[in-house]
XYZ file of C-alpha atoms in Angstrom:
540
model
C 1.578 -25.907 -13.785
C -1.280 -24.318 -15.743
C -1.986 -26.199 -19.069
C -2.177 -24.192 -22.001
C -4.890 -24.930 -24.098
C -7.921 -22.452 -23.840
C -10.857 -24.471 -21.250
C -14.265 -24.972 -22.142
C -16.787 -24.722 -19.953
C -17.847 -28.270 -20.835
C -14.469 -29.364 -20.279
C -14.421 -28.256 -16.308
C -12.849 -31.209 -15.055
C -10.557 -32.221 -17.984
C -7.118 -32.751 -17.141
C -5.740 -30.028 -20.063
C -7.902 -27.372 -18.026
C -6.756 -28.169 -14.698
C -4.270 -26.600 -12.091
C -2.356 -29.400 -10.947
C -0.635 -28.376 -7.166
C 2.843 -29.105 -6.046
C 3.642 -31.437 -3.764
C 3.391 -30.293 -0.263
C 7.253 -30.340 1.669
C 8.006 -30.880 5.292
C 10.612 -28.281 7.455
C 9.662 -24.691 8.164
C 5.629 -25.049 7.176
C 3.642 -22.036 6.366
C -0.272 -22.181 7.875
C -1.311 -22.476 4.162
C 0.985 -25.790 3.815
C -0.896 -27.322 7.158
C -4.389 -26.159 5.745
C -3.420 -28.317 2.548
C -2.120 -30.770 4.418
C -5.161 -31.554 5.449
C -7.451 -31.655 2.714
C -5.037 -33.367 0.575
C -7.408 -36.519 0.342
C -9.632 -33.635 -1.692
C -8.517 -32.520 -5.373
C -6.221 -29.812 -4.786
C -6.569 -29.061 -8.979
C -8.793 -26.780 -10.111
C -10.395 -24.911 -13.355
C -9.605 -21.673 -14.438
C -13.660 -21.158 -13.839
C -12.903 -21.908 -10.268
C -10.342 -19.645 -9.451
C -11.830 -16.381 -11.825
C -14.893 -17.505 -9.474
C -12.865 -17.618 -6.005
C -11.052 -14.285 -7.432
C -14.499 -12.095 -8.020
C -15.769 -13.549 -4.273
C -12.502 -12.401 -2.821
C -12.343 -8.955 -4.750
C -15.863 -8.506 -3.748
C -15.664 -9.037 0.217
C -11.942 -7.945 1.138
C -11.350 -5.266 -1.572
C -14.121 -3.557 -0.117
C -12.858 -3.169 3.548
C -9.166 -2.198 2.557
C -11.095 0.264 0.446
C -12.969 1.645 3.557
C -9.977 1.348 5.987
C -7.251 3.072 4.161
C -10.131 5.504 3.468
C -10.959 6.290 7.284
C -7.453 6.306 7.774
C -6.712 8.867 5.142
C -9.656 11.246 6.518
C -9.032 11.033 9.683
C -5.161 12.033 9.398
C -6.089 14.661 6.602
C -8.510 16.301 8.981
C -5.641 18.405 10.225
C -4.926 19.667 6.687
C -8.573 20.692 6.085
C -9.629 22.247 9.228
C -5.899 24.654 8.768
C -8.168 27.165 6.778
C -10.938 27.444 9.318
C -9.092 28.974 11.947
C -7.772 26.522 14.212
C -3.956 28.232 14.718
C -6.211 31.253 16.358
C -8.795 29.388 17.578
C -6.365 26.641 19.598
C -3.791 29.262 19.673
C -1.148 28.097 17.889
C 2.162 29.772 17.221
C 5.111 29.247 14.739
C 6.031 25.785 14.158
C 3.091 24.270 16.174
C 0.913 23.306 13.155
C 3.651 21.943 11.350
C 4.372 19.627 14.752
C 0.809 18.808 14.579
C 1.362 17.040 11.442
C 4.556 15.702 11.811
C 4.183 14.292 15.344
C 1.824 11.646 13.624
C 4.476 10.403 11.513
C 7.005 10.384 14.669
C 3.889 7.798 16.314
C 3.837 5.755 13.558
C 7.387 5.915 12.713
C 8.132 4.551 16.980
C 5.338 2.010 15.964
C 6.416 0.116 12.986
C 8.547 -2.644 14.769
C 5.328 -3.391 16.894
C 3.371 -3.455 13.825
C 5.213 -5.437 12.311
C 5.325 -8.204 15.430
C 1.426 -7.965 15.921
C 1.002 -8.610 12.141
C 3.367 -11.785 12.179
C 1.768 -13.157 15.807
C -2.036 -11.769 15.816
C -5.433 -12.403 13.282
C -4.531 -9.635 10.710
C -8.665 -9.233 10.742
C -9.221 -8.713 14.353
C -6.219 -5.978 13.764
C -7.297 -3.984 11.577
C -10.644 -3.808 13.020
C -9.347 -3.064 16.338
C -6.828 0.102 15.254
C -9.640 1.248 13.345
C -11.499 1.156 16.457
C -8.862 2.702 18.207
C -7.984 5.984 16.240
C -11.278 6.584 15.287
C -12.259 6.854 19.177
C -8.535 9.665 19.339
C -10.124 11.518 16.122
C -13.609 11.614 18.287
C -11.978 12.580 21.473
C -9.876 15.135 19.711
C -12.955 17.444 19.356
C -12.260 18.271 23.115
C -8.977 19.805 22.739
C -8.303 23.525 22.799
C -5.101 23.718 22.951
C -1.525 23.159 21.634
C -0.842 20.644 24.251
C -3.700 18.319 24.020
C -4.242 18.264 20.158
C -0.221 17.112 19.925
C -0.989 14.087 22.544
C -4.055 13.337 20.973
C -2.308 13.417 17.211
C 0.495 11.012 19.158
C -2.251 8.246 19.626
C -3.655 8.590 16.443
C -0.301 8.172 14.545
C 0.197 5.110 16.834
C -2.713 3.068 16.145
C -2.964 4.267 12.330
C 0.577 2.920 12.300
C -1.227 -0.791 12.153
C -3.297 0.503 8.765
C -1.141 0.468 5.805
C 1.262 -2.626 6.491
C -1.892 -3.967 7.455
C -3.396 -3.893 3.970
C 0.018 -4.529 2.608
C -0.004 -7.997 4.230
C -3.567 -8.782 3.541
C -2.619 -7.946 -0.079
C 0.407 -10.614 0.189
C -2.123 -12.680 1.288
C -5.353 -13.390 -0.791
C -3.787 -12.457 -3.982
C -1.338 -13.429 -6.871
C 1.732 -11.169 -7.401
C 0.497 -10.344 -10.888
C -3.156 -8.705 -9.680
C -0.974 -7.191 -6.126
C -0.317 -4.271 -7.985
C -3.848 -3.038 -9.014
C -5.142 -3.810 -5.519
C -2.735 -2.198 -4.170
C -3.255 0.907 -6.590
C -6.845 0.161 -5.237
C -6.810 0.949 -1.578
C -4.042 3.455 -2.107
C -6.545 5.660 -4.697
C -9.025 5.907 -1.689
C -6.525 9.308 -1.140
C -8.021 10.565 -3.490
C -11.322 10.104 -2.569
C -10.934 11.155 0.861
C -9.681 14.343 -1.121
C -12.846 14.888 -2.818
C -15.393 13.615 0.081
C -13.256 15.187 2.668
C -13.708 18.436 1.180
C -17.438 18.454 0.850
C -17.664 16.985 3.953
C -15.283 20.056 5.516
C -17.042 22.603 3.305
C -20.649 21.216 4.920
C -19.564 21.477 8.661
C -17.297 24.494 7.760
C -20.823 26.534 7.322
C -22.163 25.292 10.666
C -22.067 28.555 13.406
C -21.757 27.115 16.861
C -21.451 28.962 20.365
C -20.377 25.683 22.149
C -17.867 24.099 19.579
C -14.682 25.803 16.630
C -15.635 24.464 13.520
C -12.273 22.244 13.298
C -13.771 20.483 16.785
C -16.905 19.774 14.562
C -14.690 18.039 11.843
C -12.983 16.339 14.065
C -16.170 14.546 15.897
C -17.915 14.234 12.787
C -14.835 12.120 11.167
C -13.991 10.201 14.390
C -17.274 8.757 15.380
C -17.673 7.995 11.684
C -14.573 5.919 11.996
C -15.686 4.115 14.825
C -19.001 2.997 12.806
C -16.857 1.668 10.572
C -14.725 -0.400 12.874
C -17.742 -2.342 13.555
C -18.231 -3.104 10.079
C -14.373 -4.469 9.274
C -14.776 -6.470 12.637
C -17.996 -8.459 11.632
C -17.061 -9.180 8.016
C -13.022 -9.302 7.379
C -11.355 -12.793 7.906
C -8.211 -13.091 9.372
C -6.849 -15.337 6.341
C -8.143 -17.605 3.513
C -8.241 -20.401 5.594
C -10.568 -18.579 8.181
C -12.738 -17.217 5.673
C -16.541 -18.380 7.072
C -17.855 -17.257 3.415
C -15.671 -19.030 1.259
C -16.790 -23.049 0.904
C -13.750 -25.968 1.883
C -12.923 -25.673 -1.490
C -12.670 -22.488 -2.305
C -10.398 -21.874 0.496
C -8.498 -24.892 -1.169
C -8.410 -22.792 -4.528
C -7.711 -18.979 -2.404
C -4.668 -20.549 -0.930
C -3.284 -22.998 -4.036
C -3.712 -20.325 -6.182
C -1.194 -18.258 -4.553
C 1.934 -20.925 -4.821
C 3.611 -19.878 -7.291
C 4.318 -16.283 -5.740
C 6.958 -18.206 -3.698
C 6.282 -16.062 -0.945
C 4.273 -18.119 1.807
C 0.947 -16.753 3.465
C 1.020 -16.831 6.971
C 3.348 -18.391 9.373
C 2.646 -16.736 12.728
C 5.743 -17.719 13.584
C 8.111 -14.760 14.663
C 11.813 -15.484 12.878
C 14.514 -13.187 13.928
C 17.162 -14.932 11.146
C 14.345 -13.202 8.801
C 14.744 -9.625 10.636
C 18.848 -9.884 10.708
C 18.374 -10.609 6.781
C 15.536 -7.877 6.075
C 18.415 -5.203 7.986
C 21.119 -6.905 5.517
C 19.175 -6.652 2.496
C 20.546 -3.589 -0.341
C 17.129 -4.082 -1.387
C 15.710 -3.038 1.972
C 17.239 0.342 2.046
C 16.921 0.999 -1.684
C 13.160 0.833 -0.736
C 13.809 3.356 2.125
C 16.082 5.819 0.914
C 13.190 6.133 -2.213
C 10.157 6.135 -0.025
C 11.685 8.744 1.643
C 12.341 10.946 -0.815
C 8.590 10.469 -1.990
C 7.482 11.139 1.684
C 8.897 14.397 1.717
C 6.951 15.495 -0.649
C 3.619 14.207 -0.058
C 3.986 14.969 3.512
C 4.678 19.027 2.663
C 1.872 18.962 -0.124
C -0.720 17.005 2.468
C -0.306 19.062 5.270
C 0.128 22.851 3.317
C -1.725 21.945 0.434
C -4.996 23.976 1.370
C -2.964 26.834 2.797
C -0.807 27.101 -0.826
C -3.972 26.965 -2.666
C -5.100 29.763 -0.702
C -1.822 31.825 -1.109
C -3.049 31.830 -4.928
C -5.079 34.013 -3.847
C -8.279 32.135 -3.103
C -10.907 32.606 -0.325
C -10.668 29.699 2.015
C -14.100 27.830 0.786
C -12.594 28.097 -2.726
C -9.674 26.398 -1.643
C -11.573 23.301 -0.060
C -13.777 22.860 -3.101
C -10.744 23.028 -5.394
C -9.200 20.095 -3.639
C -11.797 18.045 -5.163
C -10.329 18.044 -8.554
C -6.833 17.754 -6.961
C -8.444 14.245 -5.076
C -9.865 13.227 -8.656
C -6.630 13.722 -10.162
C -5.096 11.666 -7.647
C -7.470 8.702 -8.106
C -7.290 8.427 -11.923
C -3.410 8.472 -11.849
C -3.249 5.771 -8.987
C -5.273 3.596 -10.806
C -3.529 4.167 -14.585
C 0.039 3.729 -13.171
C -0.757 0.559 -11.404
C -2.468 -0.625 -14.519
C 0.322 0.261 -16.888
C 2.776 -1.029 -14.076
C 0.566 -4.026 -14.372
C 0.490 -4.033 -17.893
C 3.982 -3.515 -18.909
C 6.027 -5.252 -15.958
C 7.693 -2.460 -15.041
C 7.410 -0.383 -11.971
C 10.542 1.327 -12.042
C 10.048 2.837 -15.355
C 6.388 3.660 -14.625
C 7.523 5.536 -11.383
C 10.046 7.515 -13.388
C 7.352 8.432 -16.264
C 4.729 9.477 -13.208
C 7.450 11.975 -11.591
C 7.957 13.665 -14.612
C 4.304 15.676 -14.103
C 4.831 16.958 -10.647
C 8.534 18.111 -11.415
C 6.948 20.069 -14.282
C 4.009 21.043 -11.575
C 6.679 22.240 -8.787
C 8.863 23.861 -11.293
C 5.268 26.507 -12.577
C 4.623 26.540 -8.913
C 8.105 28.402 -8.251
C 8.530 30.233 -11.066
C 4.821 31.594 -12.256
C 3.759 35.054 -10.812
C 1.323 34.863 -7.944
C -1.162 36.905 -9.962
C -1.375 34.013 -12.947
C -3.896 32.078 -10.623
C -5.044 29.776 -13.014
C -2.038 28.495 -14.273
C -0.367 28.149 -10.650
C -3.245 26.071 -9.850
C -2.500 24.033 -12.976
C 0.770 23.513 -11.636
C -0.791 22.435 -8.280
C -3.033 19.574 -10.067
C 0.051 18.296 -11.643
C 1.573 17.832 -8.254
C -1.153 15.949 -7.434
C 0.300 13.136 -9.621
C 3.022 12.179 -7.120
C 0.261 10.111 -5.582
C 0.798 7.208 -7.575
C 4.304 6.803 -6.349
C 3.940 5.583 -3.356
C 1.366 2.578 -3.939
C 3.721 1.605 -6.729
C 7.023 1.268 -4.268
C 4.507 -0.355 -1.870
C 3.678 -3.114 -4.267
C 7.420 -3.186 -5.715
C 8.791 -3.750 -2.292
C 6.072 -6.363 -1.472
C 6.375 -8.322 -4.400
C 10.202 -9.146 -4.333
C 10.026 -10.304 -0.208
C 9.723 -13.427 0.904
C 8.868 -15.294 4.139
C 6.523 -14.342 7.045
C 8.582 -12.354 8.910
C 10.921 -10.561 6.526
C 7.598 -9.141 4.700
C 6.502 -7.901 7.745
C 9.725 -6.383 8.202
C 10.434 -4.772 4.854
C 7.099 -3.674 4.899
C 7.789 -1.788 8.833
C 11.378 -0.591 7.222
C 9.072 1.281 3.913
C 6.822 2.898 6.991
C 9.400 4.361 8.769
C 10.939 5.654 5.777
C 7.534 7.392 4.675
C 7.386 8.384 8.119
C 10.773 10.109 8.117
C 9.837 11.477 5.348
C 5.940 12.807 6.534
C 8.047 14.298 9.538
C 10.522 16.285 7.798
C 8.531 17.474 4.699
C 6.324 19.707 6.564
C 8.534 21.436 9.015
C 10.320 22.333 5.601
C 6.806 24.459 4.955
C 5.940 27.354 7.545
C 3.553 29.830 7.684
C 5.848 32.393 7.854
C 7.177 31.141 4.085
C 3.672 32.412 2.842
C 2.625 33.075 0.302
C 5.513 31.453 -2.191
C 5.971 28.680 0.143
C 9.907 28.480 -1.390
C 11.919 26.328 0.556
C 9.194 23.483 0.542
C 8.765 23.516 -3.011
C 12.407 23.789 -4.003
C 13.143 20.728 -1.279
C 9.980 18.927 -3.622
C 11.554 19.176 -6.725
C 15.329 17.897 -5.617
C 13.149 14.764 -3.943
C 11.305 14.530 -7.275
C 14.601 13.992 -9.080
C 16.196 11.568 -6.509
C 13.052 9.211 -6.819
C 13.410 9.205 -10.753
C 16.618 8.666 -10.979
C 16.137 5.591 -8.178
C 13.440 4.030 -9.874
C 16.028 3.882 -12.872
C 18.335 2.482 -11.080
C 16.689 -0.291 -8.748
C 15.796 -2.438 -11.455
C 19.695 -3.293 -12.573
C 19.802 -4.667 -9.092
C 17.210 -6.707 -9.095
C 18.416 -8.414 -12.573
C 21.590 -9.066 -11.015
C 19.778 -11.066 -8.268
C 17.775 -12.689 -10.873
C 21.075 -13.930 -12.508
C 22.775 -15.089 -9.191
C 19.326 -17.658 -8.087
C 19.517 -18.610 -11.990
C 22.977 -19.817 -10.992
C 21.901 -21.307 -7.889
C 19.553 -23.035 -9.267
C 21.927 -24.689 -11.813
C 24.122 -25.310 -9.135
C 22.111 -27.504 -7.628
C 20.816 -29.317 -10.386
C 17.592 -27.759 -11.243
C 16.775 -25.617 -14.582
C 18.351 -22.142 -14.505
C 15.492 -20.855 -16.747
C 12.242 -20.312 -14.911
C 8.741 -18.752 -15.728
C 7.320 -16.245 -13.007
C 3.966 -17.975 -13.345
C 2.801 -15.606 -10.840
C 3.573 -12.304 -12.518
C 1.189 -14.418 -15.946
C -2.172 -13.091 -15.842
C -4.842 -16.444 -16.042
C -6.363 -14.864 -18.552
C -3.203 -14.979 -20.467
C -2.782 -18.673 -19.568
C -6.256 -19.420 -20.828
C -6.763 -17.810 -23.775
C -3.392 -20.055 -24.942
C -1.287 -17.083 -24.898
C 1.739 -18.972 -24.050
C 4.545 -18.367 -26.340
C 6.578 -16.479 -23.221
C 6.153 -20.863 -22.069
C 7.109 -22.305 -25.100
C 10.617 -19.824 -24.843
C 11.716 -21.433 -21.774
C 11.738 -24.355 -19.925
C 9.165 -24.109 -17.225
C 11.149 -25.931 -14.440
C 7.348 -28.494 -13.725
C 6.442 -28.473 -10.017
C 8.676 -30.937 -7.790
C 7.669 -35.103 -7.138
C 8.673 -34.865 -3.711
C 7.844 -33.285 -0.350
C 11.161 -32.039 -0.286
C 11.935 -29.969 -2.950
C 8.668 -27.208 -2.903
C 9.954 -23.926 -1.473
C 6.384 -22.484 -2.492
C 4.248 -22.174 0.533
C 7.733 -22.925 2.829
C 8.442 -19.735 5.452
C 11.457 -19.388 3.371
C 12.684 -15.474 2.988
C 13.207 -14.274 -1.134
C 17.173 -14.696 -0.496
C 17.412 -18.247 0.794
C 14.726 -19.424 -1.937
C 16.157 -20.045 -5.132
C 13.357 -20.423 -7.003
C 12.197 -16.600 -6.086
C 12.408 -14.065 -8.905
C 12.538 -10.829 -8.716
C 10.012 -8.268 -10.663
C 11.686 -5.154 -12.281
């Protein structure tokens, strides 16, 4: 447990500025618990110093690469969305519902791929992973610039959805595990916020190539070379530098790999087990909490996945020419970015992600709602309505993070994680084939379908948190049951600089349950799921 008084750097090794570890338990051991195991002739404790240090070194090498992965990923799959105004229905000959199948076939890949994700996650380096799909649907994007047809740019679209499948529960888990549950949901507003930038560059990278006259190549076969072979650069780059885990981490010293992985004990959560658990799946299926997380991601999916795909072609329904509508994407992508990053710092700020996502839905209702009912010929304020839209963005990283911070054990992350993905999937598939081309230019049916999906996910993220109280109060009881104390601190949701600066009176309130004597009695770093561990608690 963290002391309280506020360290001095001349003080780095004094006891009341020290992290002092829990005992490590036998049973079900976690790869973090074996890595401790052996270094516990070492000083486990460390300095607030220390881990701010270990923090910045780990923000500055992974952050980066989820940054640049989610990024390629986003591009890549967007590509679609930005090449629609340059002709490629005529120039591939598409008909009717084809481009809408283009996009959602994607979704159907990654949808079909989600329990394999999941499994490679659990059994395979998470570094070498990542790298590799990146590898892998960058060389599809590439290869896509060869087809011409209806037939080939569906297949090719298939094996891009299945190896982008690995991307986001891949960052998920990595998030899980290098940092505490208190700083999860700003990384994960992070990585998520590279949407927007692909927005912005992958509009001035379409309106660039959208100039170039070719007699050999379309100009969407042009996008999609230039994006895939950039993709494939990149893989390189994620291969040589991420680490599969903090233990593995070749830049991090023996003790601060001690400090990367003690730090993270009091999430309750584990790191990495690479142990496959199928008591963990059978309770992931079982758990309300599960399919509260799918039925909302859903409804969120729906939207996003209509708006992503159509969004250029609505733009230029305003009545735009189709280089307009690229470049005024790029506000749309800035938009996007600045509201990812304030929700997950208010949600950060404030405890309180359910609220947060009901405040953030209340702009794009308004936005649907003057996107329905303003006259065609009021261009500026339709396109107002349009930015505000834009805002649903910051849903999804939030339910990613919520969802990720109340799992525990190896396996049932994995799991709830692949459960979210095939919800946004189902909900990417269905949201565009609610859009055609032959709705033009109002675009009605998708936008009313928005707002009723709008609703649902405010009135969820209301909702969910009662739930997770009630959880709350049955470990509380649990715990009493057995002896310990029913009142616990969620150390890991208290910020260090909170801790340090002797901000403790939440501490001082309750009793803080100190860290277990005995082998026996840690559940921190055990492969123990968020249900079986009592000493879990659930964020609102």
């Amino acid at each position: 447990m963290a002391a309280p008084e506020k360290p001095s750097p001349t003080q780095g090794t004094a006891a009341a500025d020290e992290i002092t570890p829990a005992p490590i338990m036998n049973g079900p051991a976690d790869k973090a618990t074996v890595f401790l195991k052996a270094h516990a002739q070492n000083d486990t404790s460390f300095t607030y110093e220390e881990e701010r240090h270990v923090r910045r070194r780990i923000d500055t090498r992974i952050l980066p690469l989820l940054l640049g992965a989610y990024f390629f990923q986003q591009l890549d799959k967007s590509s679609l969305s930005y090449v629609s105004i340059f002709g490629i229905t005529e120039d591939a000959k598409l008909v009717g519902q084809q481009y809408s199948w283009l996009g959602s076939i994607l979704y159907i890949a990654q949808l079909v791929m989600q329990p394999l994700a999941a499994f490679i996650l659990v059994k395979f380096p998470n570094g070498k992973v990542i790298a590799t799909a990146i590898l892998l649907w960058g060389s599809s994007q590439a290869i896509m610039a060869a087809c011409t047809n209806f037939q080939s740019l569906l297949g090719l679209r298939l094996l891009l959805g299945s190896f982008e499948a690995m991307i986001a529960p891949s960052c998920i888990a990595v998030t899980q595990m290098w940092w505490r549950r208190s700083e999860q949901t700003l990384r994960t507003s992070y990585w998520n916020a590279m949407n927007g930038i692909t927005a912005i560059v992958g509009s001035l990278f379409t309106y660039g190539l959208g100039h170039i006259e070719s007699d050999v190549m379309f100009k969407y076969q042009i996008i999609f070379l230039f994006c895939g072979l950039l993709t494939v650069v990149y893989a390189v780059v994620v291969l040589t530098f991420m680490p599969d885990s903090p233990m593995e981490a070749k830049y991090l010293t023996d003790r601060e790999k001690v400090i990367a992985v003690e730090r993270l004990r009091a999430n309750q959560m584990g790191v990495s087990s690479g142990k496959w658990r199928w008591d963990h799946v059978w309770e992931s299926l079982m758990d309300l909490k599960t399919w509260c997380w799918f039925v909302i991601i859903i409804a969120i999916s729906i939207v996003s996945g209509g708006i992503g795909t159509f969004g250029s072609l609505i733009v230029k329904s305003f009545g735009y020419t189709k280089f307009e509508a690229i470049l005024f994407n790029i506000p749309f992508g800035a938009i996007q970015f600045i509201v990812i990053i304030a929700s997950g710092w208010v949600a950060t700020r404030f405890k309180h992600k359910g609220l947060t996502i009901a405040g953030v839905c209340v702009l794009p209702i308004v936005g649907t709602i003057i996107m329905l009912t303003v006259p065609r010929e009021q261009k500026g304020v339709l396109l107002f309505g349009y930015y505000l839209v834009s805002c649903m963005a910051a849903i999804t990283p939030l339910i990613y993070a919520w969802q990720a911070q109340n799992t525990g054990g190896d396996t049932k992350k994995k799991c709830t994680s692949g459960m979210v993905f095939i919800g946004m999937c189902t909900g990417n598939i269905i949201g565009p084939l609610l859009y055609s081309v032959d709705h033009a230019p109002l675009y009605r049916p998708g936008l009313i379908s928005n707002l009723i999906m709008l609703v649902l996910v405010a009135a969820l993220a209301i909702l969910i948190p009662f739930y997770l109280m009630f959880l709350n109060r049955r470990h509380a009881k649990r715990r009493g049951a057995l002896g310990k104390n029913a009142v616990l601190v969620d150390e890991s949701m208290i910020s260090q600089g909170h801790i340090a600066t002797g901000k403790t009176a939440d501490l001082e309130e309750a009793d803080t349950n100190p860290k277990p004597k005995t082998l026996e009695d840690d559940n921190a770093l055990r492969d123990m799921t968020d249900v079986k561990n009592e000493d879990f608690i659930y964020v609102y």
